[in-house]
Coordinates of C-alpha atoms and ligand atoms in Angstrom, one line a residue:
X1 CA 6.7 -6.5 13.8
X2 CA 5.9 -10.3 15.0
X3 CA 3.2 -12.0 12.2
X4 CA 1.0 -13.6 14.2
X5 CA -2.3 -15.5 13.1
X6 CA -5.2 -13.7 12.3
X7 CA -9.0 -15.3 10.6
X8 CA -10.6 -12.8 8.3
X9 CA -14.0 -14.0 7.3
X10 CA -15.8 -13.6 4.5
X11 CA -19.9 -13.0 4.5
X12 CA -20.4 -17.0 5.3
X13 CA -19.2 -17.7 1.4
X14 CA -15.9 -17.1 2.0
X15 CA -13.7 -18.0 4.8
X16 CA -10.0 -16.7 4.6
X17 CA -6.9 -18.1 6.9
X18 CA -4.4 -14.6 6.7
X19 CA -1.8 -14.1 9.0
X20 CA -0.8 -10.6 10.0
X21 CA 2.1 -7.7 10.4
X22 CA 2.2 -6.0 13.8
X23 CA 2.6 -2.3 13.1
X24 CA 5.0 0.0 15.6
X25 CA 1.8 1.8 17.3
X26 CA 0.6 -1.9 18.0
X27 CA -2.0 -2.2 15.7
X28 CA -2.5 -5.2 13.9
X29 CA -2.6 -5.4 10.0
X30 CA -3.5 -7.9 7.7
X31 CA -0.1 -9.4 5.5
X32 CA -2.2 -8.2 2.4
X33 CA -4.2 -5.9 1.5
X34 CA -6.7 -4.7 -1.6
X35 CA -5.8 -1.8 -3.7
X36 CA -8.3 0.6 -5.2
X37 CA -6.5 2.8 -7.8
X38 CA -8.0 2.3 -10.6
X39 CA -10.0 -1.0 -9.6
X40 CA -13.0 1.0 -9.3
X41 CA -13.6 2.8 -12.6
X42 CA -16.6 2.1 -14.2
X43 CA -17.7 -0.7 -11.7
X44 CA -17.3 1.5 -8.7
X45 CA -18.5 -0.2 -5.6
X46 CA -19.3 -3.7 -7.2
X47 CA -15.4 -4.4 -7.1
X48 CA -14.9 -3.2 -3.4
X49 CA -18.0 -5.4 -2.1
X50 CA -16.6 -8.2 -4.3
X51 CA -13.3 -7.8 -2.6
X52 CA -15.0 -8.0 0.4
X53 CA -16.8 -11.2 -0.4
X54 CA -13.4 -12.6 -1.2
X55 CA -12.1 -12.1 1.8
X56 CA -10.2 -8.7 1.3
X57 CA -9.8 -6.9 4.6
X58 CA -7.8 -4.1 4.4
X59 CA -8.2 -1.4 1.6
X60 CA -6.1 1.1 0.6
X61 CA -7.5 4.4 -1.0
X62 CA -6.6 8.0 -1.5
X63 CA -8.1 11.2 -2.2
X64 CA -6.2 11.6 -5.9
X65 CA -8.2 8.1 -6.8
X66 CA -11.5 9.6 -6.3
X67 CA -13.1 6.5 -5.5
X68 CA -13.9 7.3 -1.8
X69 CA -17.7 7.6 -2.2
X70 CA -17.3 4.0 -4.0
X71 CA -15.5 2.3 -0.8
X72 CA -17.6 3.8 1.9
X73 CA -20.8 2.6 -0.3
X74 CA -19.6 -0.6 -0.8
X75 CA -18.1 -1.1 3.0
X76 CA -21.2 -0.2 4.4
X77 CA -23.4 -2.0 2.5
X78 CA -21.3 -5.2 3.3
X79 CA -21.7 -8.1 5.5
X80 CA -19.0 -7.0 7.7
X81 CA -19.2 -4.4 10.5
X82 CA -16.7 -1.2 10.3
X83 CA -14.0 -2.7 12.6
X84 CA -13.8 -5.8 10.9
X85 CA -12.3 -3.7 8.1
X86 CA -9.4 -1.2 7.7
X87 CA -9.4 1.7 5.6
X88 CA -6.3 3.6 4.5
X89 CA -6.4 6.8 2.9
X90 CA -4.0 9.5 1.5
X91 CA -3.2 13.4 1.4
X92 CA -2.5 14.7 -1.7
X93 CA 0.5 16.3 -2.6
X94 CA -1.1 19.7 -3.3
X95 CA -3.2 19.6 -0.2
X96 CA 0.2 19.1 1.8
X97 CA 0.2 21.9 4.8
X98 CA -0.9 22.2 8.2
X99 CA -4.6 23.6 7.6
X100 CA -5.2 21.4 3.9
X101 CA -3.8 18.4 5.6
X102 CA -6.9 18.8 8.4
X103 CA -9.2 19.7 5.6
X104 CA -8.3 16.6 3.3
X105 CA -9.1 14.1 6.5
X106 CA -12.2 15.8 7.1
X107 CA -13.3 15.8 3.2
X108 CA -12.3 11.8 2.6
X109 CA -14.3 11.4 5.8
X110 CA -17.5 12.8 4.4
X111 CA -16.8 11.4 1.3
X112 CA -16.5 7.5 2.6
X113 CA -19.2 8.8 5.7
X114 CA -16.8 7.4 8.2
X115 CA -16.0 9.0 11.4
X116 CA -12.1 7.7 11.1
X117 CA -9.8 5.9 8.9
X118 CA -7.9 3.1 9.8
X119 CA -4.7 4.9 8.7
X120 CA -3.8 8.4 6.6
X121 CA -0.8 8.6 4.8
X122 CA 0.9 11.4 3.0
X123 CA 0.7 10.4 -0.7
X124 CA 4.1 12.2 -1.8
X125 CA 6.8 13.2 0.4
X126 CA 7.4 16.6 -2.3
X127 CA 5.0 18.4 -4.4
X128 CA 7.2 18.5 -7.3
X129 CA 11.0 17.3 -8.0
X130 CA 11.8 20.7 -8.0
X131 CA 9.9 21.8 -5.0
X132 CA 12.3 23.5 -2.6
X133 CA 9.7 23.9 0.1
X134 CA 9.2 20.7 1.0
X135 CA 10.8 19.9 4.2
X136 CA 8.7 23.1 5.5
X137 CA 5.7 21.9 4.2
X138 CA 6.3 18.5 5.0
X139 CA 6.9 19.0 8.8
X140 CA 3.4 21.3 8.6
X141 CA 2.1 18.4 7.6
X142 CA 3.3 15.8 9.8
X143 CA 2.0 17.8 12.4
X144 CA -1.4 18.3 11.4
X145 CA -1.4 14.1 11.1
X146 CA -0.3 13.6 14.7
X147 CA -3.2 15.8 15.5
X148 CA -5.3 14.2 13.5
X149 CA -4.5 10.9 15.0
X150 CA -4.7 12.5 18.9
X151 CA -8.3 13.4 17.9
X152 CA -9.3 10.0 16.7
X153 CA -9.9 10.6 13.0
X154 CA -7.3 8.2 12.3
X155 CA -5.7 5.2 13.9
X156 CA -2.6 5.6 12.5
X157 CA -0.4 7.8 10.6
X158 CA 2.0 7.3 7.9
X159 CA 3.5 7.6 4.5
X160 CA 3.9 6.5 1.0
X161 CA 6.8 7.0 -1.9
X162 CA 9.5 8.4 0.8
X163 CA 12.8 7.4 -0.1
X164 CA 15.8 7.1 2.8
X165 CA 16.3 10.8 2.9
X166 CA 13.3 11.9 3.0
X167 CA 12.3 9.5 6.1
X168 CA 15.6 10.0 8.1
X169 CA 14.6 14.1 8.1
X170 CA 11.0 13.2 8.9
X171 CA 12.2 10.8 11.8
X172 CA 14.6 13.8 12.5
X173 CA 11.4 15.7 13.2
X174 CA 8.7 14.0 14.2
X175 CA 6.8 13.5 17.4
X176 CA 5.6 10.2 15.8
X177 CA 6.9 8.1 13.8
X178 CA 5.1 7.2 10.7
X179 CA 3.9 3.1 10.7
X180 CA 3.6 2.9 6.6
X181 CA 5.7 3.6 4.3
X182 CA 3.8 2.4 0.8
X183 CA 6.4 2.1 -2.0
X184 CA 6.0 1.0 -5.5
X185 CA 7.8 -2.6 -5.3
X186 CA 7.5 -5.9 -7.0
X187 CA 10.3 -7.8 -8.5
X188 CA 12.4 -5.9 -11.4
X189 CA 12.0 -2.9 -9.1
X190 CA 12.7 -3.2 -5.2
X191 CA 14.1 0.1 -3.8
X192 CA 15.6 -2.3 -1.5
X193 CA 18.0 0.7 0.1
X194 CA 14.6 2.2 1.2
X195 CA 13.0 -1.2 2.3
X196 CA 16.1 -1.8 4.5
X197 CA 15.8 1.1 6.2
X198 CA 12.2 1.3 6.8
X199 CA 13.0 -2.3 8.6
X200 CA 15.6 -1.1 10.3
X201 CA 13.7 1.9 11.9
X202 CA 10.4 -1.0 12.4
X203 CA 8.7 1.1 9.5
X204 CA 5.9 -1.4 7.8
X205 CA 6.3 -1.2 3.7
X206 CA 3.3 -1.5 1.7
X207 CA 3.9 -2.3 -2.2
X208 CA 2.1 -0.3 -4.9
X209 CA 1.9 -2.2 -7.7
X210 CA 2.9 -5.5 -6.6
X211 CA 2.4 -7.2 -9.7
X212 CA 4.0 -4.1 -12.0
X213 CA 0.9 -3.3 -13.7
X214 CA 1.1 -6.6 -14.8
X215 CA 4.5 -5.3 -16.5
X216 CA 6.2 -8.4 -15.1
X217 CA 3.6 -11.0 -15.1
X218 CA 5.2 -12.3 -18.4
X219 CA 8.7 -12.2 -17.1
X220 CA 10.5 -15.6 -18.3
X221 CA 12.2 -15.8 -14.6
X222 CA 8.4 -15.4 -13.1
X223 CA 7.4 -17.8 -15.4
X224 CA 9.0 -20.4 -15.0
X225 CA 9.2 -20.1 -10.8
X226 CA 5.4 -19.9 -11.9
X227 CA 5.5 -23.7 -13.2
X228 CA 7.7 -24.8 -10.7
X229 CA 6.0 -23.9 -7.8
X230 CA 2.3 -24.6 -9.7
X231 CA 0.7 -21.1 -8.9
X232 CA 0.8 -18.1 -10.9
X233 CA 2.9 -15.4 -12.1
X234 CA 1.0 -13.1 -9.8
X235 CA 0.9 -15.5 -7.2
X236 CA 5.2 -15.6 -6.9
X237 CA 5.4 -11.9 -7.4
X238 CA 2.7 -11.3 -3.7
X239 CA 4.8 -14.2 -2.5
X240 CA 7.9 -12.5 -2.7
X241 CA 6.7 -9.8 -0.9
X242 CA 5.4 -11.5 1.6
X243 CA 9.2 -13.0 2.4
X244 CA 10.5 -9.8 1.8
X245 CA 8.4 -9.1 5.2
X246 CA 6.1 -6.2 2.8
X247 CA 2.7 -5.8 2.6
X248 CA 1.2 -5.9 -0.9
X249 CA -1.7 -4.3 -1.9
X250 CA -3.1 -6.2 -5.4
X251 CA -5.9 -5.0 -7.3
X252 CA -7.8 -6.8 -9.5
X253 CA -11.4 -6.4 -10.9
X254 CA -12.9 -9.9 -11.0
X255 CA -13.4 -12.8 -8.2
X256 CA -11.3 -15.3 -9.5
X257 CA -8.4 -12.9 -10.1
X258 CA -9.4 -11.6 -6.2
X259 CA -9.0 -15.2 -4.6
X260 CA -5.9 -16.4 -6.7
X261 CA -4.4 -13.2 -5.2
X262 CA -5.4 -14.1 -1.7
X263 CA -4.0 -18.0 -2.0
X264 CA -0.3 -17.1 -1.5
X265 CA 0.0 -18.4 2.4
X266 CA 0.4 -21.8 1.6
X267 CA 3.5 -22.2 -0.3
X268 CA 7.3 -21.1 0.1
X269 CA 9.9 -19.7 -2.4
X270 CA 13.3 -20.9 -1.6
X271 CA 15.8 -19.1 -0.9
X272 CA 17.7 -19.3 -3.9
X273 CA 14.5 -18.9 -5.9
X274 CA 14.1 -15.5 -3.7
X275 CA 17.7 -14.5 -4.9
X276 CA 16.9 -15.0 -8.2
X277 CA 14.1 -12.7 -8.0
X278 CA 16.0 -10.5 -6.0
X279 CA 18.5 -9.8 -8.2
X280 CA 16.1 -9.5 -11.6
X281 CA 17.3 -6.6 -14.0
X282 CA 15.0 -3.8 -13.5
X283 CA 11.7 -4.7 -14.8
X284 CA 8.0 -3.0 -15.1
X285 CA 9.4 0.4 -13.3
X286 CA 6.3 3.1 -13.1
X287 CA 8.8 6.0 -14.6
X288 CA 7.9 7.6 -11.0
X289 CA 9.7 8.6 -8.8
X290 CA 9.3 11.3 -5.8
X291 CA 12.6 13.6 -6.9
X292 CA 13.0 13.2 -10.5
X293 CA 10.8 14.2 -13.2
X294 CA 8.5 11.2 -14.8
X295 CA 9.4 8.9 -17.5
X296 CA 7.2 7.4 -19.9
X297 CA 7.7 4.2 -21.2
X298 CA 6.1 4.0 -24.9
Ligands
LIG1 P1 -7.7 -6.5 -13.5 O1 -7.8 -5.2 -12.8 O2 -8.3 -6.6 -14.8 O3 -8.2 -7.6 -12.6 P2 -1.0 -4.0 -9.7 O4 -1.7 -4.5 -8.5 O5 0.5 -4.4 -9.7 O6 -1.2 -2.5 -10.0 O7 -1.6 -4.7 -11.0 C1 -2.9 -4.6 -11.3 C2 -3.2 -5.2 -12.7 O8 -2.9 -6.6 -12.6 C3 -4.6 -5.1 -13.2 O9 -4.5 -4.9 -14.6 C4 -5.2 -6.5 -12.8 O10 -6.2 -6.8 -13.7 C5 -4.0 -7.4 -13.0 N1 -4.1 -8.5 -12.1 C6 -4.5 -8.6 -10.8 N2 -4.4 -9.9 -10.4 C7 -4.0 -10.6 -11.4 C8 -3.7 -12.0 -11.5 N3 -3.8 -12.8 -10.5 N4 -3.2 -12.4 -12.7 C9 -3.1 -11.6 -13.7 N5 -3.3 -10.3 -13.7 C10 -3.8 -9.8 -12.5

């Protein structure tokens, strides 16, 4: 995966320098990306065309978020035609299965009236902790995706929350291999046994939740790399990612939050500033987690 320069526009308002990640089917990516889960409630649409305004080219959706109808009305009625934007979206895990897998693609495509998607991922590698089925089901699946992605309906396949084990019997398996794999990551929570090996096998991560919910934004360690390096808490945690070699995918609801997100290319954490982050006590965790059950944090 070579970064390698790439302008993203925005309508004429807007003009964006981003590089990009080089995926292993040879597609190119932006290095960041826009996040929908729960950007959209309420405002729907307006924050997706907002995003795009900003600059935001790729966005990241999924059928669970129920925004879909949202993205596709916002992306059309944008100042930017449909392959000047990428669109990921996600099967759920109780639509996992050979035939539901097929029917999932087809309904996100009539609900964002798109003929493909940039890239479909499988939300959850297991529909439960305790589901015993799921290598089966995940291999049915898989290869409902690879013919998804023969007949064009999507450019690329891949997945999201798959720890080491779960990846090494999909690679075991597969015909092809998946180009995402989109963890929850930011500092205080890395999974960097599952980041390693999605390097190792040339596996792009993605990080949900780069900033934690916002969980760590009021870290003291984050705070004060925050005043040394004059940006913000935000900006060192997509930063991070960024020379971790991950992809984040920040939401945020309003402009200014949308272009401080965007201005992280011009600065570099040192190394020892990187180790510092690296080695944060675990911070902002979700409580999920694909083979044990929830926890809630009060
Ligand atoms: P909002 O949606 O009101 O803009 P994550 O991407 O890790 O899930 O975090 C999303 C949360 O972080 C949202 O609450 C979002 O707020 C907030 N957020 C996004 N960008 C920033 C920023 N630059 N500074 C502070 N909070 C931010």
């Amino acid at each position: 995966m070579q970064p390698e320069a790439m302008h993203t526009g925005g309508n004429g308002r807007v003009r964006v320098m981003m590089e990009s990640y080089r995926l292993s089917n040879n597609l190119a990516v932006p290095k960041l990306g826009f996040g929908t889960y729960k950007a959209t409630e309420g405002t729907g649409a307006e924050v997706v065309a907002l995003a795009v305004e900003s600059g935001y080219r790729y966005f990241d959706t999924a059928s669970f978020y129920q925004n879909e109808e949202a993205i596709g009305e916002a992306l059309r009625s944008a100042a930017v035609r449909r392959d000047e934007v990428q669109i990921a979206t996600k099967v759920w895990k109780a639509d996992m299965g050979y035939a539901q897998t097929k029917e999932s693609l087809e309904a996100s495509l009539v609900r964002l009236k798109m003929d493909y998607v940039d890239f479909f991922l499988i939300h959850w590698p297991k529909t439960d902790p305790e589901d015993t089925q799921w290598e089966e089901r995940l291999l049915e699946t898989w290869r409902a995706m690879e013919e998804l992605l023969a007949d064009g309906k999507t450019k690329g396949i891949g997945v999201s929350n798959f720890l080491t084990a779960h990846l090494t019997f999909l690679l075991a398996h597969a015909n092809i291999r998946p180009v995402f794999n989109q963890i929850e990551f930011h500092p205080g929570y890395l999974q960097q046994d599952t980041v390693d090996f999605c390097q190792q096998e040339g596996i792009q991560v993605q990080a949900w939740s780069p900033l934690g919910r916002r969980r760590v934004l009021e870290d003291s360690l984050i705070l004060r790399l925050a005043e040394q390096y004059n940006k913000s808490a935000a900006q060192i945690c997509l930063r991070f990612a960024l020379q971790k070699g991950v992809m984040p995918l920040p939401k945020a609801t309003v402009a200014e939050r949308m272009a401080e997100n965007l201005s992280v290319f011009d600065f570099e954490i040192m190394q020892k500033d990187m180790a510092l982050l690296e080695n944060m006590p675990q911070t902002g965790w979700s409580g999920e987690h694909p083979d044990r059950a929830r926890v809630y944090f009060s």
